Coordinates of C-alpha atoms in Angstrom, one line a residue:
M1 CA 0.0 0.0 0.0
A2 CA 1.4 3.4 -1.0
R3 CA 2.3 5.8 1.8
P4 CA 0.1 9.0 2.0
T5 CA 1.7 12.2 0.8
L6 CA 2.6 14.4 3.7
D7 CA 1.5 18.0 3.8
P8 CA 4.4 20.3 3.0
D9 CA 3.7 22.5 6.0
F10 CA 3.7 19.5 8.3
T11 CA 7.0 18.2 6.8
E12 CA 8.6 21.6 7.2
Q13 CA 7.6 21.9 10.9
V14 CA 8.6 18.3 11.8
E15 CA 11.9 17.9 9.8
P16 CA 14.1 19.8 12.4
F17 CA 13.2 17.1 15.0
R18 CA 13.9 14.1 12.8
R19 CA 17.4 13.3 14.1
E20 CA 16.4 13.9 17.7
L21 CA 13.4 11.5 17.3
L22 CA 15.5 8.9 15.6
A23 CA 18.1 9.0 18.4
H24 CA 15.2 8.8 21.0
C25 CA 13.8 5.7 19.3
Y26 CA 17.3 4.2 19.1
R27 CA 18.0 4.7 22.8
M28 CA 14.7 3.1 23.6
L29 CA 15.0 0.1 21.2
G30 CA 18.7 -0.4 20.8
S31 CA 18.2 -1.0 17.0
L32 CA 18.9 1.4 14.1
H33 CA 16.6 -0.6 11.9
E34 CA 13.7 -0.6 14.4
A35 CA 14.3 3.1 15.2
E36 CA 13.9 3.9 11.5
D37 CA 10.7 1.9 11.3
C38 CA 9.3 3.7 14.4
L39 CA 10.2 7.0 13.0
Q40 CA 8.0 6.3 10.0
E41 CA 5.1 5.4 12.3
I42 CA 5.7 8.6 14.4
H43 CA 5.5 10.7 11.3
L44 CA 2.4 9.0 10.1
R45 CA 0.6 9.4 13.5
A46 CA 1.8 13.0 13.8
W47 CA 0.5 13.8 10.3
K48 CA -2.9 12.3 11.1
G49 CA -3.1 14.3 14.3
Y50 CA -1.5 17.5 13.2
A51 CA -4.7 19.3 12.5
R52 CA -5.8 18.7 16.1
F53 CA -2.5 19.9 17.6
E54 CA -3.6 22.9 19.6
G55 CA -0.2 24.1 20.8
R56 CA -0.8 23.5 24.5
S57 CA 2.7 22.0 24.6
S58 CA 5.6 22.6 22.3
L59 CA 5.7 20.8 19.0
R60 CA 8.9 19.0 20.3
T61 CA 7.1 17.7 23.4
W62 CA 4.1 16.6 21.4
L63 CA 6.3 14.7 19.0
H64 CA 8.1 13.0 21.8
R65 CA 4.8 12.0 23.4
I66 CA 4.0 10.2 20.1
A67 CA 7.5 8.8 19.9
S68 CA 7.4 7.4 23.5
N69 CA 4.1 5.8 22.9
V70 CA 5.3 4.2 19.7
C71 CA 8.4 2.9 21.4
L72 CA 6.6 1.6 24.5
S73 CA 4.2 -0.3 22.2
A74 CA 7.2 -1.7 20.3
L75 CA 8.9 -2.8 23.5
E76 CA 5.9 -4.9 24.4
R77 CA 6.6 -7.1 21.4
R78 CA 10.4 -7.2 21.5
E79 CA 13.2 -8.8 23.6
R80 CA 16.0 -6.6 25.0
R81 CA 19.0 -6.1 22.7
P82 CA 22.2 -7.1 24.5
L83 CA 25.9 -7.0 23.7
P84 CA 27.9 -10.2 24.3
T85 CA 29.2 -8.8 27.6
G86 CA 25.7 -8.8 28.9
L87 CA 25.3 -12.6 28.4
G88 CA 28.2 -14.1 30.3
G89 CA 31.8 -13.8 31.3
P90 CA 34.9 -13.4 29.1
A91 CA 36.5 -16.3 27.3
E92 CA 39.5 -17.7 29.0
R93 CA 40.9 -19.3 25.8
P94 CA 40.6 -16.8 22.9
E95 CA 41.7 -19.6 20.5
A96 CA 38.7 -21.7 21.2
A97 CA 35.8 -22.0 18.7
L98 CA 33.6 -19.0 18.6
A99 CA 30.0 -19.4 20.0
E100 CA 27.5 -17.8 17.6
R101 CA 23.9 -16.8 18.5
T102 CA 21.8 -15.8 15.4
D103 CA 18.6 -16.0 17.5
V104 CA 19.6 -13.1 19.7
P105 CA 18.3 -9.6 18.7
W106 CA 21.7 -7.9 19.1
L107 CA 22.2 -4.2 19.9
E108 CA 23.1 -2.2 16.8
P109 CA 25.3 0.9 16.3
L110 CA 23.9 4.3 15.4
P111 CA 25.7 6.5 12.8
D112 CA 26.6 10.0 14.0
D113 CA 25.0 12.9 12.3
P114 CA 27.4 15.7 11.2
G115 CA 25.5 18.0 13.6
T116 CA 25.7 15.7 16.6
V117 CA 26.4 17.7 19.7
A118 CA 28.5 16.6 22.7
A119 CA 25.4 16.0 24.9
E120 CA 23.9 13.6 22.4
R121 CA 27.2 11.8 21.9
E122 CA 27.2 10.8 25.6
S123 CA 23.6 9.7 25.6
V124 CA 24.1 7.3 22.7
R125 CA 27.4 5.7 23.9
L126 CA 27.2 2.0 23.3
A127 CA 27.8 1.2 26.9
W128 CA 25.0 3.5 28.0
V129 CA 22.5 2.2 25.4
A130 CA 23.4 -1.4 26.3
A131 CA 22.7 -0.6 30.0
L132 CA 19.3 0.9 29.1
Q133 CA 18.3 -2.5 27.7
Y134 CA 18.2 -3.9 31.2
L135 CA 15.7 -1.3 32.5
N136 CA 12.0 -2.0 32.2
A137 CA 10.2 0.0 29.6
R138 CA 8.9 2.8 31.9
Q139 CA 12.3 3.3 33.6
R140 CA 13.9 3.4 30.2
A141 CA 11.5 6.0 28.9
V142 CA 11.8 8.2 32.0
L143 CA 15.6 8.1 32.0
V144 CA 15.8 8.9 28.3
L145 CA 13.3 11.8 28.5
R146 CA 14.9 13.3 31.6
E147 CA 18.6 12.7 31.0
A148 CA 19.0 12.7 27.2
L149 CA 16.2 15.1 26.2
R150 CA 16.3 17.3 29.3
L151 CA 12.5 17.4 29.8
S152 CA 11.3 18.4 33.3
A153 CA 9.7 15.9 35.7
A154 CA 6.4 17.6 35.1
E155 CA 6.7 17.3 31.4
V156 CA 7.6 13.7 31.5
A157 CA 4.8 13.0 34.0
D158 CA 2.3 14.6 31.6
L159 CA 3.8 12.9 28.6
L160 CA 3.7 9.4 30.1
E161 CA 0.5 10.0 32.1
L162 CA 2.3 9.4 35.4
S163 CA 2.5 11.5 38.6
V164 CA 5.6 13.5 39.3
P165 CA 6.6 11.4 42.3
S166 CA 6.3 8.3 40.1
V167 CA 8.6 9.9 37.6
N168 CA 11.1 10.8 40.2
S169 CA 11.0 7.3 41.7
L170 CA 11.5 5.6 38.3
L171 CA 14.3 8.0 37.5
Q172 CA 16.2 7.3 40.8
R173 CA 16.0 3.5 40.3
A174 CA 17.1 3.9 36.6
R175 CA 20.0 6.1 37.5
E176 CA 21.2 3.6 40.1
S177 CA 21.1 0.7 37.6
I178 CA 22.8 2.7 34.9
A179 CA 25.6 3.9 37.2
R180 CA 26.5 0.3 37.9
A181 CA 26.3 -0.9 34.3
A182 CA 27.7 2.1 32.5
P183 CA 29.9 4.3 34.8
D184 CA 31.0 7.7 33.6
Q185 CA 34.3 7.9 31.8
E186 CA 36.6 10.7 30.8
A187 CA 35.5 11.9 27.3
L188 CA 38.1 12.4 24.6
S189 CA 37.4 14.9 21.8
A190 CA 37.6 13.5 18.2
T191 CA 39.9 16.5 17.4
D192 CA 42.4 15.6 20.2
P193 CA 45.8 15.2 18.5
A194 CA 46.8 12.3 20.7
L195 CA 43.6 10.4 19.9
R196 CA 43.9 11.1 16.2
E197 CA 47.5 9.9 16.2
R198 CA 46.4 6.7 18.1
L199 CA 43.6 6.1 15.6
A200 CA 46.2 6.4 12.7
R201 CA 48.4 3.8 14.5
Y202 CA 45.3 1.6 14.9
V203 CA 44.6 1.7 11.1
A204 CA 48.3 1.0 10.3
A205 CA 48.4 -1.9 12.7
F206 CA 45.3 -3.6 11.2
E207 CA 46.2 -2.9 7.6
D208 CA 49.8 -4.1 8.1
Y209 CA 48.5 -7.0 10.2
D210 CA 51.0 -5.9 12.9
I211 CA 49.9 -7.8 16.0
P212 CA 52.6 -6.5 18.3
A213 CA 51.7 -2.9 17.4
L214 CA 48.0 -3.7 18.1
T215 CA 48.9 -4.9 21.6
T216 CA 50.2 -1.5 22.6
L217 CA 46.9 0.3 21.7
F218 CA 44.6 -1.3 24.2
T219 CA 44.2 -0.7 27.9
D220 CA 45.1 -3.5 30.2
D221 CA 41.5 -4.4 30.9
A222 CA 40.1 -3.6 27.4
V223 CA 37.1 -5.5 26.1
F224 CA 36.7 -6.9 22.6
E225 CA 33.3 -8.3 21.6
M226 CA 31.8 -9.3 18.3
P227 CA 28.0 -9.8 17.9
P228 CA 26.5 -12.2 16.8
F229 CA 29.3 -14.2 18.6
T230 CA 28.7 -14.5 22.3
T231 CA 32.5 -15.0 22.8
W232 CA 34.2 -11.9 24.1
V233 CA 37.6 -11.3 25.8
R234 CA 39.2 -8.9 28.2
G235 CA 42.8 -7.6 28.2
A236 CA 45.1 -6.6 25.4
E237 CA 46.9 -10.0 25.3
H238 CA 43.6 -11.9 24.9
I239 CA 42.4 -9.5 22.3
V240 CA 45.4 -10.0 20.0
R241 CA 45.2 -13.8 20.6
L242 CA 41.6 -13.7 19.5
I243 CA 42.4 -11.7 16.4
E244 CA 45.3 -14.0 15.5
A245 CA 43.2 -17.1 15.9
H246 CA 40.0 -16.0 14.2
C247 CA 40.6 -13.1 11.8
P248 CA 40.6 -14.3 8.2
A249 CA 43.3 -11.8 7.3
Q250 CA 46.7 -13.5 6.7
G251 CA 49.0 -10.6 6.3
P252 CA 49.5 -7.0 5.2
G253 CA 47.0 -5.7 2.7
D254 CA 44.2 -8.2 3.4
L255 CA 42.3 -5.6 5.4
A256 CA 41.3 -2.0 4.6
L257 CA 39.8 0.4 7.2
V258 CA 37.5 3.3 6.4
P259 CA 36.7 5.8 9.2
V260 CA 33.2 6.1 10.5
A261 CA 31.6 7.9 13.5
A262 CA 29.1 5.9 15.5
N263 CA 27.5 6.3 18.9
G264 CA 29.5 9.5 19.6
A265 CA 32.7 7.5 19.2
P266 CA 35.3 6.8 16.5
G267 CA 35.0 3.6 14.5
F268 CA 35.9 1.9 11.3
A269 CA 34.3 -0.1 8.5
L270 CA 36.5 -3.1 7.9
Y271 CA 36.8 -4.5 4.3
M272 CA 38.4 -7.8 3.7
R273 CA 40.2 -8.8 0.5
E274 CA 40.5 -12.4 -0.8
G275 CA 43.5 -13.0 -3.2
Q276 CA 43.6 -10.3 -5.8
G277 CA 39.9 -9.5 -5.7
P278 CA 38.3 -6.3 -4.4
Y279 CA 37.8 -5.4 -0.7
R280 CA 34.4 -6.5 0.5
A281 CA 32.4 -5.4 3.5
F282 CA 33.4 -7.4 6.5
A283 CA 32.5 -5.7 9.8
L284 CA 31.9 -2.4 11.6
Q285 CA 33.9 -1.5 14.6
V286 CA 33.0 1.1 17.3
L287 CA 35.9 2.0 19.6
E288 CA 35.8 3.5 23.1
P289 CA 38.8 5.7 23.7
A290 CA 40.3 6.2 27.1
P291 CA 43.2 8.4 28.0
E292 CA 45.7 5.5 28.1
G293 CA 44.3 3.5 25.1
F294 CA 41.2 1.9 23.6
S295 CA 39.1 0.4 26.4
R296 CA 36.5 -1.3 24.3
V297 CA 35.9 -2.4 20.7
V298 CA 32.6 -3.7 19.5
Q299 CA 32.8 -5.4 16.1
F300 CA 29.5 -5.8 14.4
F301 CA 29.4 -8.5 11.6
D302 CA 26.1 -7.2 10.3
T303 CA 27.0 -5.9 6.8
T304 CA 23.4 -4.7 6.2
L305 CA 24.5 -1.7 8.4
F306 CA 27.0 -0.5 5.8
P307 CA 24.4 1.4 3.7
R308 CA 23.2 3.2 6.9
F309 CA 26.7 4.6 7.3
G310 CA 26.9 5.7 3.7
L311 CA 29.3 2.9 2.9
E312 CA 29.5 0.8 -0.3
P313 CA 29.6 -3.0 -0.1
V314 CA 32.8 -3.1 -2.2
L315 CA 35.9 -0.9 -2.2
R316 CA 37.2 -1.0 -5.8
D317 CA 40.7 -0.1 -7.1
R318 CA 42.2 0.1 -3.6
P319 CA 45.9 -0.7 -3.8
R320 CA 47.2 -3.4 -1.4
G321 CA 48.4 -1.9 1.9
A322 CA 46.8 1.5 1.3
R323 CA 46.1 3.7 4.3
A324 CA 42.8 5.1 5.4
T325 CA 44.5 8.5 5.2
T326 CA 41.7 10.7 6.6
L327 CA 40.1 10.5 10.0
D328 CA 37.8 13.4 9.4
R329 CA 34.6 11.3 9.7
T330 CA 35.5 10.4 13.2

């Protein structure tokens, strides 16, 4: 069935909130694909009700009321979306066979928008969004509306049809849970020269398949996880052993890295080359920088995410061993 044509005035009024609504849905659902679907539903519901919008609240609050209801309905029919670290402890033997779970609805990354501000970057951190998945739907909604969208307790109470004391109680419990699961960390700017130099070394180490160089780039307790595999490891030594044992790359030039920005953090699209053929989409990495090194890498093997990041499935005419020479997208 064809979608109805939206009124131009409605589209003009709503468009400035599109990114904010998408991020809101993503925080609630943990899925870029589902967030995009919900955004379409939000726009349709808002278009149908736009003529009755009386301006008693701001347009932004009205849209988030619709968005929250759409997401809460969606959560009734969906399981939480974890990362591998949420399903068990780290592997003690990185060389052992990987355990894959294709039945798990895994957490997905969110591409950064060029206009993404620092406050939004923090509220879409993978660790924070992963922690949200362990809250019940109401706690999740209250925390996102209060912490990420900066709505007042009275606005959230009206929006969710709760009392202000109920909102404050839900918020307190949600904050306690999040503090345990996703503690604050020192943020590093993408323009920090030290971080950019470390990212360049990271690219060089992967593209040269220089395992000793990789070892120096992770913190002592760094985590490396790879949905849809439940296997994950902790510590620089275990990370490089995992890569050596399971990465299909055999030597320099087998991998090519293209910078991306996701979840308010730097990342890379990994392309793998077989023989003399082209580089093909392999995985997406999101990195969590810390002052002393990378403290977390989440490598997503879902190549259907590549188009959402503006990436092609194949890199053509890339010379062997070439560098990803720009980090501007991070």
